[in-house]
XYZ file of C-alpha atoms in Angstrom:
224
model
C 123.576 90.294 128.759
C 125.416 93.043 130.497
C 124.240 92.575 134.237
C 125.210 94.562 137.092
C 125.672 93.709 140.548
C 124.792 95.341 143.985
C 126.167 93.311 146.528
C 127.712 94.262 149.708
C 129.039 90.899 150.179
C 132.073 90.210 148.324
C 131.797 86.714 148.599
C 128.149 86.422 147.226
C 129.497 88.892 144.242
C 131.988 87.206 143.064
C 129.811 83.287 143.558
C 127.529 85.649 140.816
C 130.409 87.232 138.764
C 131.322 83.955 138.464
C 128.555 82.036 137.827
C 126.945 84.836 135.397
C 130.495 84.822 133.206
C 130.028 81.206 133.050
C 126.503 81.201 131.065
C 127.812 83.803 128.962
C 127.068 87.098 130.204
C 129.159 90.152 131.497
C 129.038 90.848 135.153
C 130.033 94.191 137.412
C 129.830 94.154 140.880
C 129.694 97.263 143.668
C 129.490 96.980 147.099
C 126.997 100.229 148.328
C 124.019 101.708 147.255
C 125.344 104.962 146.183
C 127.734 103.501 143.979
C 125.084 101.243 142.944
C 122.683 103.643 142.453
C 125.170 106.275 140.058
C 125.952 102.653 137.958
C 121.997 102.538 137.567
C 121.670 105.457 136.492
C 124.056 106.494 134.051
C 125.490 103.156 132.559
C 123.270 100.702 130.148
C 122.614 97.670 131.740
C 120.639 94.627 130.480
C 119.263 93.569 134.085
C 120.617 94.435 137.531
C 120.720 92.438 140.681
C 120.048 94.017 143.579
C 120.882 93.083 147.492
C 117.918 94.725 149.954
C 120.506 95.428 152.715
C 123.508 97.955 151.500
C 125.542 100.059 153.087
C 125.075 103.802 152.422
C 121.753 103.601 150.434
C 119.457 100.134 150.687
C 117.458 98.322 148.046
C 114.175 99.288 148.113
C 115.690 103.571 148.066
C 117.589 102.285 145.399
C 114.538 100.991 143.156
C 112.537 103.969 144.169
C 115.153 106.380 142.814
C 115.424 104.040 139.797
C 111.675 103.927 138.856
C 111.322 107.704 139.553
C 114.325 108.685 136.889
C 112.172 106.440 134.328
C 115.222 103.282 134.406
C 113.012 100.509 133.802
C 116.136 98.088 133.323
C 114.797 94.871 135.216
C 115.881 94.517 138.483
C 115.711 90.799 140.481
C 116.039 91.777 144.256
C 117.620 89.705 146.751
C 117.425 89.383 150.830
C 117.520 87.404 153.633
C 114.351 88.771 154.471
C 111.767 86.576 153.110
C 108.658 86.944 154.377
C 105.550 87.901 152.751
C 104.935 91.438 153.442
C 109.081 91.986 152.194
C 108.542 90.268 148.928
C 105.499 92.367 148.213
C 107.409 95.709 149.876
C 110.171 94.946 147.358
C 107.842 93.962 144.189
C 105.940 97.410 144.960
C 109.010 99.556 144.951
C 109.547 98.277 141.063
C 111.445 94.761 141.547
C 110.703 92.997 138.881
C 111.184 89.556 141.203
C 112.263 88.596 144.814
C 114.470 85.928 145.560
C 115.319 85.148 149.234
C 118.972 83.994 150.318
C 120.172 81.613 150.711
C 119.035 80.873 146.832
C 120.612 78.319 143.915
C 122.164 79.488 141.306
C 120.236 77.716 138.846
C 116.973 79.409 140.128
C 118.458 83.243 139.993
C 119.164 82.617 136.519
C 116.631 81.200 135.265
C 114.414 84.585 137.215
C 117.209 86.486 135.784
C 116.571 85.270 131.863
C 112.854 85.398 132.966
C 112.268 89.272 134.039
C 115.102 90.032 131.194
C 112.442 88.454 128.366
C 108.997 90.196 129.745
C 111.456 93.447 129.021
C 112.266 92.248 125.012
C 109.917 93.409 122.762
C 107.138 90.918 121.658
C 106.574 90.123 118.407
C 103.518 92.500 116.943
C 101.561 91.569 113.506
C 102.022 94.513 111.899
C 103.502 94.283 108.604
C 105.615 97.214 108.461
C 108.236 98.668 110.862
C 109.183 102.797 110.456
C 111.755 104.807 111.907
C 111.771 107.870 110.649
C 112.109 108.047 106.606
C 113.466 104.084 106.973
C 110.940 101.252 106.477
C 111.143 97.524 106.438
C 108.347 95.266 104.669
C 108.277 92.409 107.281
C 106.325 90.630 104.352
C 108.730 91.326 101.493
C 111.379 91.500 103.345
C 112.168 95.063 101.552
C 113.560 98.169 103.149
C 113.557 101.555 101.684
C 114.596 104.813 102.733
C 113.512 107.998 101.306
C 111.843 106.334 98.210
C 115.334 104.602 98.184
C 115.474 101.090 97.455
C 118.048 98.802 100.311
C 118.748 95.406 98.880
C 119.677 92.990 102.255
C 121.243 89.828 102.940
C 119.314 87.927 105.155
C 121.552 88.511 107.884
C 121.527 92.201 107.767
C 117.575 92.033 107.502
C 116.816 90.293 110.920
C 119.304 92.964 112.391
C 118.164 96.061 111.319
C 114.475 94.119 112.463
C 115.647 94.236 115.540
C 117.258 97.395 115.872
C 113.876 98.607 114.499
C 112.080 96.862 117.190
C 114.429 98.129 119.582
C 114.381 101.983 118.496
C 115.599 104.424 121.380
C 117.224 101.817 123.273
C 120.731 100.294 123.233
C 121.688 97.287 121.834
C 124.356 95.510 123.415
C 126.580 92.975 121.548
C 125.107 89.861 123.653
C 121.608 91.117 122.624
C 122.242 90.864 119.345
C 123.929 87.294 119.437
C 121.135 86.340 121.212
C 118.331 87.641 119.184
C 120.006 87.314 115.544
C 122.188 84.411 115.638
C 120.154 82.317 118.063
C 123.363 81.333 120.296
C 125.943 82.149 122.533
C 130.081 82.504 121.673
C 132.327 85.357 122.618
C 130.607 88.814 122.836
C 134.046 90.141 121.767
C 134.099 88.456 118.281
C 133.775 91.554 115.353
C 131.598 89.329 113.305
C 128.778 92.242 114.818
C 130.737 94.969 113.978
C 131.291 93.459 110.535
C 127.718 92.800 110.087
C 126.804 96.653 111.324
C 129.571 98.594 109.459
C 128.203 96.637 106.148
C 123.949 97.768 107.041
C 125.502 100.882 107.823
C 126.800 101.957 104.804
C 123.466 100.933 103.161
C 121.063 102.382 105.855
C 123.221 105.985 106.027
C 124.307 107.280 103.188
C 126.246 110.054 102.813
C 124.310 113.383 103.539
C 121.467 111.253 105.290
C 121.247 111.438 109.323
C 122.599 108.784 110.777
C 120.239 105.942 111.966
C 122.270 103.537 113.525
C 124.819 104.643 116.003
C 127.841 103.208 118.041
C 127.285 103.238 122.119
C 131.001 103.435 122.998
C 131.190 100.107 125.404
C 128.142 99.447 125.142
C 126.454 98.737 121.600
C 124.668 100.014 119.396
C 121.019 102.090 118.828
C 119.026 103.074 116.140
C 117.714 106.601 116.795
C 113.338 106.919 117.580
């Protein structure tokens, strides 16, 4: 997961940095709300965490803004403060969880991989997934586009599945590791990029509008 930081601490940020690099994830850290707050807003992120004290701009002004642009990335808020009445202050401003300092870091990450998974999208029963003139027979295990027949390795089914799934939103690279392959190794392999370039070619043909496109440091995401 790409997870961002908002810590004014730079000891406590770089404990997380740390600890979140560690269990396989990317990490960026800033140190004030208003830098926090433009990250937020205008980079993907898979989950942020999110100090209630900050210089410039605090927490809670920073979820409000959040929740009012429509950036429902999850957000796990942290503070000293952790009495009742700031927990449910915090949780009603659009934190997804509250965790008091001092905290363990086994605990924020397992709330971390918890609010992360309410965000995936849960498996429906329908039988069919559409995007646009693309479809994918979940039972057959058959896409077509445009009355056009798309043989797929097994591979490149489950990840246009997910893509599918995912419509409208980006994929990152961990994402995809994690949902596809079922484990964790270097985000920075190209085995993904491998695996994309080769559904590309037989999702968008030439003349067809592209379906799957390339996030620039970010991913990838299939178009609604």
């Amino acid at each position: 997961m790409r997870i961002l930081i908002i810590e004014d601490d730079t000891e406590t940020a770089r404990f997380l940095e740390k600890g979140l690099t560690e269990a396989g994830h990317s990490a960026q850290s800033l140190h004030n709300g208003i830098e926090g707050l433009s990250a937020a807003l205008h980079e993907p992120f898979d989950a942020i965490i999110l100090d209630r004290m900050l210089p410039e701009l605090d927490g809670i002004s920073i979820l409000t803004s959040l929740r009012a642009s429509k950036v429902q990335t999850p957000v796990l808020l942290l503070s000293a403060l952790g009495q009742t009445d700031h927990r449910v202050e915090g949780l009603k401003a659009g934190a997804d969880d509250y965790l008091a300092k001092p905290f363990v870091f086994s605990e924020l990450l397992a709330r971390l991989e918890a609010i992360t998974r309410r965000h995936q999208p849960s498996p429906e029963n329908e039988s069919t997934l559409t995007v646009r003139d693309l479809t994918l027979d979940l039972i057959t295990r058959q896409a077509s586009r445009g009355g056009r027949r798309i043989d797929l390795l097994p591979r490149e089914f489950r990840i246009l599945e997910y893509l599918m799934r995912t419509a409208g939103r980006i994929v990152t690279r961990t994402m995809l590791l994690e949902n596809v392959w079922n484990y964790h190794f270097d985000p920075q392999t190209n085995v993904i990029d491998v695996h994309i370039s080769r559904l590309r070619k037989k999702i968008d043909l030439p003349g067809e509008e592209p379906l799957i496109h390339t996030v620039r440091g970010a991913g990838y995401r299939m178009v609604k």
